[in-house]
Amino acid sequence: MTSIGLRSDLVVPLGDGGRIPLLGFGTWQLRGREAYEATRWALEAGYRHIDTATGYGNEAEVGAALRDSGVPREEVFITTKMPPDHVGRERRTLEESLAKLGTDDVDLWLVHWPPGGTAGVDSWRAFIEMRERGLARAIGVSNYSLAQIDELTQATGATPAVNQIKWSPFQFDRAMLDGCRSRGVVVEGYSPFRAARLDHPVLRRIAEEHGKTPAQIIVRWHIQHRVVVIPKSARRDRIVANIDVLDFALAPDEMAALDDLGHG
Ligand SMILES: NC(=O)c1ccc[n+]([C@@H]2O[C@H](COP(=O)([O-])OP(=O)(O)OC[C@H]3O[C@@H](n4cnc5c(N)ncnc54)[C@H](OP(=O)(O)O)[C@@H]3O)[C@@H](O)[C@H]2O)c1
C-alpha cells in the first residue's frame, strides 16, 4: 500500500521548518486495545500522520502500535498536545508524552486549548524552549483565535506553526483560513465528520455523482483547500475508506457549494 503521507503533493510546509502531511489519523476517544489496533490499521492503510494528546490517554498505545508496525519512526508525523491545566509544567508534560510514545521527539506539539482562555504567553515561551531543545520539531496551538495567535507572536517573535481547529464544510470560515495563512499558520481541521451532517442533501448529491461517500467528499474537500484533515475511526473499513480520496477531484462549483454549507 502506498504510504500517502509521504506523497509530496499531500504535504504542506510548516512555518518553522518541516512539513505536515495533509492526511492524518485522529485518535480522540480511542483507548486501550482499540487505540492500539486502530493505529496499527491506520499505519497499514498508509496514514503517516497520527494525532494524539496527553488528554486522550492513549499515547502509550499509539507508540506501541508505531513500534510494532515496523514503519520507521522518521516516516510518521506525530502530534501530541498539552492540556491547558498543565501550564507551568510544560517540560514534564512533554517528557511524559515522549516516554509513553517511546520516541525521542514529536513532530508537532500543540497547546490543546488557550490556558484559562488566555493566549498563555508563558507557556508558549516554554514551548519555544522545548523546540530549541529538539524535543518538539514544531510547535503550535489549538482552538486559538487570530488575536491570541498574534499575542503569542508579538510577545515572543515565534508564530505557531499550526492552529488546530474544528473544521468541516459546515464550519468553513474564510476569514480564519485567510488570517492563518497570511500569518504563516497552517490550518489543521478537527472533527471533520462530527462537525458535519453526513446526510445533508448537497453532500449526498456530490457523493453520488463521484461514486464516493459523504465522508470521503469531506476529506477530499479539505485536501483541495490544503487544510490538514485528521479523521478518526475505530473501524478498519472506515479507516481505509476515509483516505481513499485520491482518485477523483471536486470541481470548483462543487467546492463552492460545500463551502456554503455552513451558511445555509
Ligand atoms: N484539538 C482539539 O481540541 C480536538 C478536538 C476534537 C478532535 N480532535 C482531533 O481530531 C480528530 C478527529 O475528530 P473527532 O474524533 O472529533 O471526529 P471525526 O473524525 O469527525 O469523526 C469521528 C466519528 O465519525 C465516525 N466515522 C468515522 N468515519 C466515518 C465514516 N466514513 N462514515 C461515517 N461515520 C464515520 C466515527 O465512528 P467510528 O469510530 O465508529 O467509525 C466517530 O464517531 C480526533 O480524533 C482528534 O485527534 C482535536
PDB file of C-alpha atoms and ligand atoms in Angstrom:
ATOM      1  CA  MET A   1       0.000   0.000   0.000  1.00  0.00           C
ATOM      2  CA  THR A   2       1.386   3.427  -0.918  1.00  0.00           C
ATOM      3  CA  SER A   3       2.064   5.498   2.157  1.00  0.00           C
ATOM      4  CA  ILE A   4       0.054   8.521   1.195  1.00  0.00           C
ATOM      5  CA  GLY A   5       1.568  10.597   3.965  1.00  0.00           C
ATOM      6  CA  LEU A   6       4.827  10.753   2.066  1.00  0.00           C
ATOM      7  CA  ARG A   7       3.473  11.996  -1.262  1.00  0.00           C
ATOM      8  CA  SER A   8       4.921  15.401  -1.961  1.00  0.00           C
ATOM      9  CA  ASP A   9       1.572  16.765  -3.194  1.00  0.00           C
ATOM     10  CA  LEU A  10      -0.015  15.722   0.091  1.00  0.00           C
ATOM     11  CA  VAL A  11       2.209  17.644   2.487  1.00  0.00           C
ATOM     12  CA  VAL A  12       2.274  21.316   3.389  1.00  0.00           C
ATOM     13  CA  PRO A  13       5.290  23.262   4.653  1.00  0.00           C
ATOM     14  CA  LEU A  14       5.356  24.425   8.271  1.00  0.00           C
ATOM     15  CA  GLY A  15       6.484  27.945   9.061  1.00  0.00           C
ATOM     16  CA  ASP A  16       9.220  26.792  11.406  1.00  0.00           C
ATOM     17  CA  GLY A  17      10.591  24.146   9.058  1.00  0.00           C
ATOM     18  CA  GLY A  18       9.446  20.642   8.303  1.00  0.00           C
ATOM     19  CA  ARG A  19       6.305  19.531   6.541  1.00  0.00           C
ATOM     20  CA  ILE A  20       2.994  18.181   7.723  1.00  0.00           C
ATOM     21  CA  PRO A  21       1.048  15.510   5.829  1.00  0.00           C
ATOM     22  CA  LEU A  22      -2.397  16.786   4.837  1.00  0.00           C
ATOM     23  CA  LEU A  23      -3.997  13.477   5.821  1.00  0.00           C
ATOM     24  CA  GLY A  24      -3.681  12.191   9.364  1.00  0.00           C
ATOM     25  CA  PHE A  25      -5.366   9.787  11.733  1.00  0.00           C
ATOM     26  CA  GLY A  26      -7.307  11.176  14.710  1.00  0.00           C
ATOM     27  CA  THR A  27      -7.279   9.160  17.919  1.00  0.00           C
ATOM     28  CA  TRP A  28      -9.551  11.009  20.328  1.00  0.00           C
ATOM     29  CA  GLN A  29     -11.801   8.582  22.254  1.00  0.00           C
ATOM     30  CA  LEU A  30      -9.728   5.568  21.240  1.00  0.00           C
ATOM     31  CA  ARG A  31      -8.443   3.858  24.365  1.00  0.00           C
ATOM     32  CA  GLY A  32      -6.514   0.717  25.243  1.00  0.00           C
ATOM     33  CA  ARG A  33      -6.648  -2.177  22.800  1.00  0.00           C
ATOM     34  CA  GLU A  34      -8.943  -0.248  20.451  1.00  0.00           C
ATOM     35  CA  ALA A  35      -6.423   2.607  20.208  1.00  0.00           C
ATOM     36  CA  TYR A  36      -3.591   0.154  19.522  1.00  0.00           C
ATOM     37  CA  GLU A  37      -5.483  -1.748  16.825  1.00  0.00           C
ATOM     38  CA  ALA A  38      -6.902   1.309  15.108  1.00  0.00           C
ATOM     39  CA  THR A  39      -3.453   2.928  14.934  1.00  0.00           C
ATOM     40  CA  ARG A  40      -1.975  -0.288  13.514  1.00  0.00           C
ATOM     41  CA  TRP A  41      -4.717  -0.376  10.864  1.00  0.00           C
ATOM     42  CA  ALA A  42      -4.152   3.273  10.042  1.00  0.00           C
ATOM     43  CA  LEU A  43      -0.423   2.744   9.519  1.00  0.00           C
ATOM     44  CA  GLU A  44      -1.166  -0.341   7.443  1.00  0.00           C
ATOM     45  CA  ALA A  45      -3.649   1.632   5.341  1.00  0.00           C
ATOM     46  CA  GLY A  46      -0.965   4.229   4.563  1.00  0.00           C
ATOM     47  CA  TYR A  47      -1.551   7.009   7.086  1.00  0.00           C
ATOM     48  CA  ARG A  48       1.777   8.560   8.051  1.00  0.00           C
ATOM     49  CA  HIS A  49       0.464  11.159  10.464  1.00  0.00           C
ATOM     50  CA  ILE A  50      -1.095  10.382  13.857  1.00  0.00           C
ATOM     51  CA  ASP A  51      -2.813  12.913  16.103  1.00  0.00           C
ATOM     52  CA  THR A  52      -2.869  12.212  19.832  1.00  0.00           C
ATOM     53  CA  ALA A  53      -2.831  14.253  23.040  1.00  0.00           C
ATOM     54  CA  THR A  54      -1.925  13.909  26.700  1.00  0.00           C
ATOM     55  CA  GLY A  55      -5.645  14.250  27.376  1.00  0.00           C
ATOM     56  CA  TYR A  56      -6.582  11.296  25.157  1.00  0.00           C
ATOM     57  CA  GLY A  57      -4.836   8.815  27.464  1.00  0.00           C
ATOM     58  CA  ASN A  58      -3.652   6.718  24.512  1.00  0.00           C
ATOM     59  CA  GLU A  59      -0.096   7.862  23.805  1.00  0.00           C
ATOM     60  CA  ALA A  60       1.333   4.544  25.048  1.00  0.00           C
ATOM     61  CA  GLU A  61      -0.928   2.569  22.692  1.00  0.00           C
ATOM     62  CA  VAL A  62      -0.126   4.877  19.771  1.00  0.00           C
ATOM     63  CA  GLY A  63       3.598   4.446  20.499  1.00  0.00           C
ATOM     64  CA  ALA A  64       3.303   0.662  20.760  1.00  0.00           C
ATOM     65  CA  ALA A  65       1.360   0.497  17.504  1.00  0.00           C
ATOM     66  CA  LEU A  66       4.008   2.576  15.767  1.00  0.00           C
ATOM     67  CA  ARG A  67       6.826   0.373  17.053  1.00  0.00           C
ATOM     68  CA  ASP A  68       5.052  -2.884  16.221  1.00  0.00           C
ATOM     69  CA  SER A  69       4.028  -1.653  12.750  1.00  0.00           C
ATOM     70  CA  GLY A  70       7.611  -1.751  11.533  1.00  0.00           C
ATOM     71  CA  VAL A  71       7.112   1.649   9.883  1.00  0.00           C
ATOM     72  CA  PRO A  72      10.245   3.696  10.572  1.00  0.00           C
ATOM     73  CA  ARG A  73       9.705   6.470  13.121  1.00  0.00           C
ATOM     74  CA  GLU A  74      11.013   9.116  10.717  1.00  0.00           C
ATOM     75  CA  GLU A  75       8.263   8.260   8.213  1.00  0.00           C
ATOM     76  CA  VAL A  76       5.461   9.104  10.632  1.00  0.00           C
ATOM     77  CA  PHE A  77       4.441  12.590  11.684  1.00  0.00           C
ATOM     78  CA  ILE A  78       3.350  12.510  15.335  1.00  0.00           C
ATOM     79  CA  THR A  79       1.394  15.263  17.034  1.00  0.00           C
ATOM     80  CA  THR A  80       0.589  15.445  20.712  1.00  0.00           C
ATOM     81  CA  LYS A  81      -0.921  18.204  22.834  1.00  0.00           C
ATOM     82  CA  MET A  82      -0.516  19.717  26.266  1.00  0.00           C
ATOM     83  CA  PRO A  83      -3.710  20.159  28.303  1.00  0.00           C
ATOM     84  CA  PRO A  84      -4.236  23.789  29.313  1.00  0.00           C
ATOM     85  CA  ASP A  85      -4.196  22.919  33.022  1.00  0.00           C
ATOM     86  CA  HIS A  86      -0.590  21.733  32.667  1.00  0.00           C
ATOM     87  CA  VAL A  87       0.647  25.310  32.456  1.00  0.00           C
ATOM     88  CA  GLY A  88       3.833  25.634  34.491  1.00  0.00           C
ATOM     89  CA  ARG A  89       4.842  22.016  33.928  1.00  0.00           C
ATOM     90  CA  GLU A  90       5.314  22.076  30.183  1.00  0.00           C
ATOM     91  CA  ARG A  91       8.634  20.268  30.093  1.00  0.00           C
ATOM     92  CA  ARG A  92       7.464  17.455  32.365  1.00  0.00           C
ATOM     93  CA  THR A  93       4.312  17.068  30.297  1.00  0.00           C
ATOM     94  CA  LEU A  94       6.245  16.720  27.057  1.00  0.00           C
ATOM     95  CA  GLU A  95       8.773  14.336  28.608  1.00  0.00           C
ATOM     96  CA  GLU A  96       5.899  12.169  29.850  1.00  0.00           C
ATOM     97  CA  SER A  97       4.366  12.178  26.354  1.00  0.00           C
ATOM     98  CA  LEU A  98       7.686  11.120  24.828  1.00  0.00           C
ATOM     99  CA  ALA A  99       8.138   8.362  27.412  1.00  0.00           C
ATOM    100  CA  LYS A 100       4.677   6.994  26.617  1.00  0.00           C
ATOM    101  CA  LEU A 101       5.120   7.314  22.867  1.00  0.00           C
ATOM    102  CA  GLY A 102       8.581   5.788  23.115  1.00  0.00           C
ATOM    103  CA  THR A 103      10.062   8.442  20.827  1.00  0.00           C
ATOM    104  CA  ASP A 104      12.874  10.977  21.225  1.00  0.00           C
ATOM    105  CA  ASP A 105      10.714  13.803  19.931  1.00  0.00           C
ATOM    106  CA  VAL A 106       7.340  14.670  18.418  1.00  0.00           C
ATOM    107  CA  ASP A 107       6.862  16.346  15.065  1.00  0.00           C
ATOM    108  CA  LEU A 108       4.312  18.773  16.435  1.00  0.00           C
ATOM    109  CA  TRP A 109       3.405  19.763  19.980  1.00  0.00           C
ATOM    110  CA  LEU A 110       0.258  21.832  20.481  1.00  0.00           C
ATOM    111  CA  VAL A 111      -1.254  23.860  23.304  1.00  0.00           C
ATOM    112  CA  HIS A 112      -4.564  21.967  23.363  1.00  0.00           C
ATOM    113  CA  TRP A 113      -6.749  24.943  24.374  1.00  0.00           C
ATOM    114  CA  PRO A 114      -5.953  28.545  25.334  1.00  0.00           C
ATOM    115  CA  PRO A 115      -4.980  28.205  29.023  1.00  0.00           C
ATOM    116  CA  GLY A 116      -7.708  29.767  31.128  1.00  0.00           C
ATOM    117  CA  GLY A 117      -8.988  31.368  27.936  1.00  0.00           C
ATOM    118  CA  THR A 118      -5.777  33.432  27.571  1.00  0.00           C
ATOM    119  CA  ALA A 119      -3.073  33.195  24.915  1.00  0.00           C
ATOM    120  CA  GLY A 120      -0.733  31.666  27.510  1.00  0.00           C
ATOM    121  CA  VAL A 121       2.441  33.566  26.678  1.00  0.00           C
ATOM    122  CA  ASP A 122       4.491  31.956  29.470  1.00  0.00           C
ATOM    123  CA  SER A 123       3.548  28.502  28.278  1.00  0.00           C
ATOM    124  CA  TRP A 124       4.435  29.487  24.758  1.00  0.00           C
ATOM    125  CA  ARG A 125       7.912  30.505  25.910  1.00  0.00           C
ATOM    126  CA  ALA A 126       8.301  27.017  27.376  1.00  0.00           C
ATOM    127  CA  PHE A 127       7.107  25.522  24.083  1.00  0.00           C
ATOM    128  CA  ILE A 128       9.764  27.516  22.223  1.00  0.00           C
ATOM    129  CA  GLU A 129      12.394  26.213  24.619  1.00  0.00           C
ATOM    130  CA  MET A 130      11.288  22.618  24.034  1.00  0.00           C
ATOM    131  CA  ARG A 131      11.553  23.156  20.298  1.00  0.00           C
ATOM    132  CA  GLU A 132      15.024  24.611  20.727  1.00  0.00           C
ATOM    133  CA  ARG A 133      15.995  21.582  22.811  1.00  0.00           C
ATOM    134  CA  GLY A 134      14.794  19.352  19.984  1.00  0.00           C
ATOM    135  CA  LEU A 135      12.006  17.612  21.894  1.00  0.00           C
ATOM    136  CA  ALA A 136       9.371  19.034  19.543  1.00  0.00           C
ATOM    137  CA  ARG A 137      10.275  19.640  15.909  1.00  0.00           C
ATOM    138  CA  ALA A 138       7.445  22.131  15.517  1.00  0.00           C
ATOM    139  CA  ILE A 139       5.096  23.844  17.960  1.00  0.00           C
ATOM    140  CA  GLY A 140       1.607  25.178  17.534  1.00  0.00           C
ATOM    141  CA  VAL A 141      -1.753  25.819  19.120  1.00  0.00           C
ATOM    142  CA  SER A 142      -5.296  24.518  19.014  1.00  0.00           C
ATOM    143  CA  ASN A 143      -8.607  26.295  19.415  1.00  0.00           C
ATOM    144  CA  TYR A 144      -6.915  29.722  19.231  1.00  0.00           C
ATOM    145  CA  SER A 145      -8.364  32.933  17.831  1.00  0.00           C
ATOM    146  CA  LEU A 146      -6.301  35.072  15.467  1.00  0.00           C
ATOM    147  CA  ALA A 147      -5.934  37.664  18.241  1.00  0.00           C
ATOM    148  CA  GLN A 148      -4.494  35.053  20.603  1.00  0.00           C
ATOM    149  CA  ILE A 149      -2.064  33.893  17.900  1.00  0.00           C
ATOM    150  CA  ASP A 150      -0.970  37.492  17.374  1.00  0.00           C
ATOM    151  CA  GLU A 151      -0.412  37.900  21.106  1.00  0.00           C
ATOM    152  CA  LEU A 152       1.999  34.942  21.125  1.00  0.00           C
ATOM    153  CA  THR A 153       3.856  36.226  18.081  1.00  0.00           C
ATOM    154  CA  GLN A 154       4.138  39.767  19.418  1.00  0.00           C
ATOM    155  CA  ALA A 155       5.362  38.598  22.825  1.00  0.00           C
ATOM    156  CA  THR A 156       7.947  36.077  21.617  1.00  0.00           C
ATOM    157  CA  GLY A 157       8.629  36.605  17.909  1.00  0.00           C
ATOM    158  CA  ALA A 158       7.652  32.963  17.339  1.00  0.00           C
ATOM    159  CA  THR A 159       4.436  32.274  15.415  1.00  0.00           C
ATOM    160  CA  PRO A 160       2.630  28.974  15.995  1.00  0.00           C
ATOM    161  CA  ALA A 161       3.231  26.642  13.049  1.00  0.00           C
ATOM    162  CA  VAL A 162      -0.321  25.290  13.219  1.00  0.00           C
ATOM    163  CA  ASN A 163      -3.737  26.173  14.584  1.00  0.00           C
ATOM    164  CA  GLN A 164      -5.811  23.004  15.009  1.00  0.00           C
ATOM    165  CA  ILE A 165      -9.481  23.985  14.975  1.00  0.00           C
ATOM    166  CA  LYS A 166     -12.907  22.484  14.370  1.00  0.00           C
ATOM    167  CA  TRP A 167     -13.385  22.416  10.622  1.00  0.00           C
ATOM    168  CA  SER A 168     -15.761  20.960   8.061  1.00  0.00           C
ATOM    169  CA  PRO A 169     -17.825  22.316   5.170  1.00  0.00           C
ATOM    170  CA  PHE A 170     -20.346  23.276   7.852  1.00  0.00           C
ATOM    171  CA  GLN A 171     -17.698  25.267   9.749  1.00  0.00           C
ATOM    172  CA  PHE A 172     -15.989  26.882   6.790  1.00  0.00           C
ATOM    173  CA  ASP A 173     -14.613  30.232   7.907  1.00  0.00           C
ATOM    174  CA  ARG A 174     -12.826  32.070   5.111  1.00  0.00           C
ATOM    175  CA  ALA A 175     -11.626  34.855   7.435  1.00  0.00           C
ATOM    176  CA  MET A 176      -9.953  32.331   9.759  1.00  0.00           C
ATOM    177  CA  LEU A 177      -8.371  30.464   6.846  1.00  0.00           C
ATOM    178  CA  ASP A 178      -7.055  33.642   5.212  1.00  0.00           C
ATOM    179  CA  GLY A 179      -5.994  35.084   8.580  1.00  0.00           C
ATOM    180  CA  CYS A 180      -3.978  31.988   9.458  1.00  0.00           C
ATOM    181  CA  ARG A 181      -2.408  31.811   6.005  1.00  0.00           C
ATOM    182  CA  SER A 182      -1.382  35.460   5.987  1.00  0.00           C
ATOM    183  CA  ARG A 183       0.387  34.828   9.320  1.00  0.00           C
ATOM    184  CA  GLY A 184       2.111  31.677   8.036  1.00  0.00           C
ATOM    185  CA  VAL A 185      -0.027  29.404  10.239  1.00  0.00           C
ATOM    186  CA  VAL A 186      -1.203  26.090   8.784  1.00  0.00           C
ATOM    187  CA  VAL A 187      -4.872  25.331   9.457  1.00  0.00           C
ATOM    188  CA  GLU A 188      -5.436  21.807  10.710  1.00  0.00           C
ATOM    189  CA  GLY A 189      -9.083  20.805  10.900  1.00  0.00           C
ATOM    190  CA  TYR A 190     -10.527  18.515  13.525  1.00  0.00           C
ATOM    191  CA  SER A 191     -13.859  16.667  13.808  1.00  0.00           C
ATOM    192  CA  PRO A 192     -14.375  16.654  10.006  1.00  0.00           C
ATOM    193  CA  PHE A 193     -17.377  14.307  10.358  1.00  0.00           C
ATOM    194  CA  ARG A 194     -18.661  15.117  13.826  1.00  0.00           C
ATOM    195  CA  ALA A 195     -18.790  18.787  12.820  1.00  0.00           C
ATOM    196  CA  ALA A 196     -20.763  17.871   9.688  1.00  0.00           C
ATOM    197  CA  ARG A 197     -24.143  16.497   8.679  1.00  0.00           C
ATOM    198  CA  LEU A 198     -23.169  13.461   6.651  1.00  0.00           C
ATOM    199  CA  ASP A 199     -26.773  13.106   5.457  1.00  0.00           C
ATOM    200  CA  HIS A 200     -27.026  16.652   4.090  1.00  0.00           C
ATOM    201  CA  PRO A 201     -28.611  16.529   0.582  1.00  0.00           C
ATOM    202  CA  VAL A 202     -25.876  18.631  -1.076  1.00  0.00           C
ATOM    203  CA  LEU A 203     -23.176  16.394   0.340  1.00  0.00           C
ATOM    204  CA  ARG A 204     -25.089  13.285  -0.684  1.00  0.00           C
ATOM    205  CA  ARG A 205     -25.648  14.557  -4.211  1.00  0.00           C
ATOM    206  CA  ILE A 206     -21.956  15.321  -4.729  1.00  0.00           C
ATOM    207  CA  ALA A 207     -21.025  11.968  -3.210  1.00  0.00           C
ATOM    208  CA  GLU A 208     -23.371  10.104  -5.543  1.00  0.00           C
ATOM    209  CA  GLU A 209     -22.002  11.949  -8.578  1.00  0.00           C
ATOM    210  CA  HIS A 210     -18.489  10.753  -7.759  1.00  0.00           C
ATOM    211  CA  GLY A 211     -19.443   7.285  -6.521  1.00  0.00           C
ATOM    212  CA  LYS A 212     -17.983   8.187  -3.124  1.00  0.00           C
ATOM    213  CA  THR A 213     -19.353   8.516   0.411  1.00  0.00           C
ATOM    214  CA  PRO A 214     -20.168  11.842   2.074  1.00  0.00           C
ATOM    215  CA  ALA A 215     -17.230  11.223   4.451  1.00  0.00           C
ATOM    216  CA  GLN A 216     -14.842  10.855   1.503  1.00  0.00           C
ATOM    217  CA  ILE A 217     -16.179  14.057  -0.055  1.00  0.00           C
ATOM    218  CA  ILE A 218     -15.436  15.917   3.182  1.00  0.00           C
ATOM    219  CA  VAL A 219     -11.875  14.594   3.340  1.00  0.00           C
ATOM    220  CA  ARG A 220     -11.304  15.473  -0.309  1.00  0.00           C
ATOM    221  CA  TRP A 221     -12.696  18.986   0.263  1.00  0.00           C
ATOM    222  CA  HIS A 222     -10.063  19.555   2.991  1.00  0.00           C
ATOM    223  CA  ILE A 223      -7.243  18.376   0.747  1.00  0.00           C
ATOM    224  CA  GLN A 224      -8.278  20.644  -2.113  1.00  0.00           C
ATOM    225  CA  HIS A 225      -8.337  23.559   0.342  1.00  0.00           C
ATOM    226  CA  ARG A 226      -4.860  22.444   1.571  1.00  0.00           C
ATOM    227  CA  VAL A 227      -6.302  22.167   5.085  1.00  0.00           C
ATOM    228  CA  VAL A 228      -4.909  19.286   7.154  1.00  0.00           C
ATOM    229  CA  VAL A 229      -7.590  16.698   7.999  1.00  0.00           C
ATOM    230  CA  ILE A 230      -7.394  14.029  10.720  1.00  0.00           C
ATOM    231  CA  PRO A 231     -10.458  11.750  10.591  1.00  0.00           C
ATOM    232  CA  LYS A 232     -10.901   9.245  13.408  1.00  0.00           C
ATOM    233  CA  SER A 233     -12.475   5.828  13.234  1.00  0.00           C
ATOM    234  CA  ALA A 234     -12.284   2.691  15.332  1.00  0.00           C
ATOM    235  CA  ARG A 235     -13.381   0.604  12.326  1.00  0.00           C
ATOM    236  CA  ARG A 236     -10.864  -0.830   9.923  1.00  0.00           C
ATOM    237  CA  ASP A 237     -13.132  -0.480   6.876  1.00  0.00           C
ATOM    238  CA  ARG A 238     -13.700   3.212   7.583  1.00  0.00           C
ATOM    239  CA  ILE A 239     -10.026   3.848   8.362  1.00  0.00           C
ATOM    240  CA  VAL A 240      -9.200   2.525   4.897  1.00  0.00           C
ATOM    241  CA  ALA A 241     -12.118   4.235   3.126  1.00  0.00           C
ATOM    242  CA  ASN A 242     -11.596   7.653   4.713  1.00  0.00           C
ATOM    243  CA  ILE A 243      -8.325   8.150   2.831  1.00  0.00           C
ATOM    244  CA  ASP A 244      -9.433   6.538  -0.418  1.00  0.00           C
ATOM    245  CA  VAL A 245      -9.888  10.009  -1.859  1.00  0.00           C
ATOM    246  CA  LEU A 246      -7.099  10.375  -4.383  1.00  0.00           C
ATOM    247  CA  ASP A 247      -8.848   9.021  -7.484  1.00  0.00           C
ATOM    248  CA  PHE A 248     -11.240  11.920  -8.049  1.00  0.00           C
ATOM    249  CA  ALA A 249     -11.389  15.705  -7.776  1.00  0.00           C
ATOM    250  CA  LEU A 250     -14.126  18.100  -6.771  1.00  0.00           C
ATOM    251  CA  ALA A 251     -14.986  20.700  -9.414  1.00  0.00           C
ATOM    252  CA  PRO A 252     -14.830  24.410  -8.489  1.00  0.00           C
ATOM    253  CA  ASP A 253     -18.650  24.649  -8.327  1.00  0.00           C
ATOM    254  CA  GLU A 254     -18.745  21.623  -6.004  1.00  0.00           C
ATOM    255  CA  MET A 255     -16.085  23.160  -3.748  1.00  0.00           C
ATOM    256  CA  ALA A 256     -18.111  26.382  -3.642  1.00  0.00           C
ATOM    257  CA  ALA A 257     -21.344  24.512  -2.826  1.00  0.00           C
ATOM    258  CA  LEU A 258     -19.563  22.741   0.040  1.00  0.00           C
ATOM    259  CA  ASP A 259     -18.020  25.990   1.302  1.00  0.00           C
ATOM    260  CA  ASP A 260     -21.538  27.379   1.536  1.00  0.00           C
ATOM    261  CA  LEU A 261     -22.977  24.586   3.682  1.00  0.00           C
ATOM    262  CA  GLY A 262     -22.249  26.456   6.879  1.00  0.00           C
ATOM    263  CA  HIS A 263     -24.242  29.422   5.685  1.00  0.00           C
ATOM    264  CA  GLY A 264     -27.389  27.611   4.557  1.00  0.00           C
TER     265      GLY A 264
HETATM  266  N1  LIG B   1      -7.706  19.926  19.226  1.00  0.00           N
HETATM  267  C1  LIG B   1      -8.902  19.605  19.682  1.00  0.00           C
HETATM  268  O1  LIG B   1      -9.472  20.273  20.562  1.00  0.00           O
HETATM  269  C2  LIG B   1      -9.599  18.421  19.085  1.00  0.00           C
HETATM  270  C3  LIG B   1     -10.965  18.222  19.353  1.00  0.00           C
HETATM  271  C4  LIG B   1     -11.598  17.126  18.762  1.00  0.00           C
HETATM  272  C5  LIG B   1     -10.878  16.279  17.929  1.00  0.00           C
HETATM  273  N2  LIG B   1      -9.533  16.472  17.713  1.00  0.00           N
HETATM  274  C6  LIG B   1      -8.754  15.555  16.853  1.00  0.00           C
HETATM  275  O2  LIG B   1      -9.424  15.413  15.614  1.00  0.00           O
HETATM  276  C7  LIG B   1      -9.692  14.037  15.375  1.00  0.00           C
HETATM  277  C8  LIG B   1     -10.952  13.867  14.555  1.00  0.00           C
HETATM  278  O3  LIG B   1     -12.062  14.447  15.205  1.00  0.00           O
HETATM  279  P1  LIG B   1     -13.178  13.600  16.009  1.00  0.00           P
HETATM  280  O4  LIG B   1     -12.590  12.354  16.538  1.00  0.00           O
HETATM  281  O5  LIG B   1     -13.804  14.557  16.939  1.00  0.00           O
HETATM  282  O6  LIG B   1     -14.285  13.265  14.948  1.00  0.00           O
HETATM  283  P2  LIG B   1     -14.381  12.854  13.405  1.00  0.00           P
HETATM  284  O7  LIG B   1     -13.099  12.292  12.911  1.00  0.00           O
HETATM  285  O8  LIG B   1     -15.005  13.988  12.720  1.00  0.00           O
HETATM  286  O9  LIG B   1     -15.485  11.733  13.476  1.00  0.00           O
HETATM  287  C9  LIG B   1     -15.325  10.569  14.202  1.00  0.00           C
HETATM  288  C10 LIG B   1     -16.715   9.948  14.281  1.00  0.00           C
HETATM  289  O10 LIG B   1     -17.196   9.676  12.959  1.00  0.00           O
HETATM  290  C11 LIG B   1     -17.380   8.279  12.793  1.00  0.00           C
HETATM  291  N3  LIG B   1     -16.872   7.951  11.462  1.00  0.00           N
HETATM  292  C12 LIG B   1     -15.588   7.780  11.066  1.00  0.00           C
HETATM  293  N4  LIG B   1     -15.522   7.506   9.751  1.00  0.00           N
HETATM  294  C13 LIG B   1     -16.792   7.513   9.295  1.00  0.00           C
HETATM  295  C14 LIG B   1     -17.373   7.280   8.016  1.00  0.00           C
HETATM  296  N5  LIG B   1     -16.607   7.012   6.964  1.00  0.00           N
HETATM  297  N6  LIG B   1     -18.716   7.365   7.908  1.00  0.00           N
HETATM  298  C15 LIG B   1     -19.495   7.630   8.979  1.00  0.00           C
HETATM  299  N7  LIG B   1     -19.012   7.863  10.214  1.00  0.00           N
HETATM  300  C16 LIG B   1     -17.657   7.795  10.370  1.00  0.00           C
HETATM  301  C17 LIG B   1     -16.595   7.634  13.903  1.00  0.00           C
HETATM  302  O11 LIG B   1     -17.201   6.418  14.318  1.00  0.00           O
HETATM  303  P3  LIG B   1     -16.354   5.031  14.348  1.00  0.00           P
HETATM  304  O12 LIG B   1     -15.144   5.266  15.174  1.00  0.00           O
HETATM  305  O13 LIG B   1     -17.332   4.081  14.958  1.00  0.00           O
HETATM  306  O14 LIG B   1     -16.047   4.727  12.904  1.00  0.00           O
HETATM  307  C18 LIG B   1     -16.700   8.652  15.019  1.00  0.00           C
HETATM  308  O15 LIG B   1     -17.947   8.540  15.688  1.00  0.00           O
HETATM  309  C19 LIG B   1      -9.776  13.469  16.792  1.00  0.00           C
HETATM  310  O16 LIG B   1      -9.738  12.059  16.807  1.00  0.00           O
HETATM  311  C20 LIG B   1      -8.615  14.159  17.436  1.00  0.00           C
HETATM  312  O17 LIG B   1      -7.403  13.529  17.045  1.00  0.00           O
HETATM  313  C21 LIG B   1      -8.909  17.552  18.265  1.00  0.00           C
END
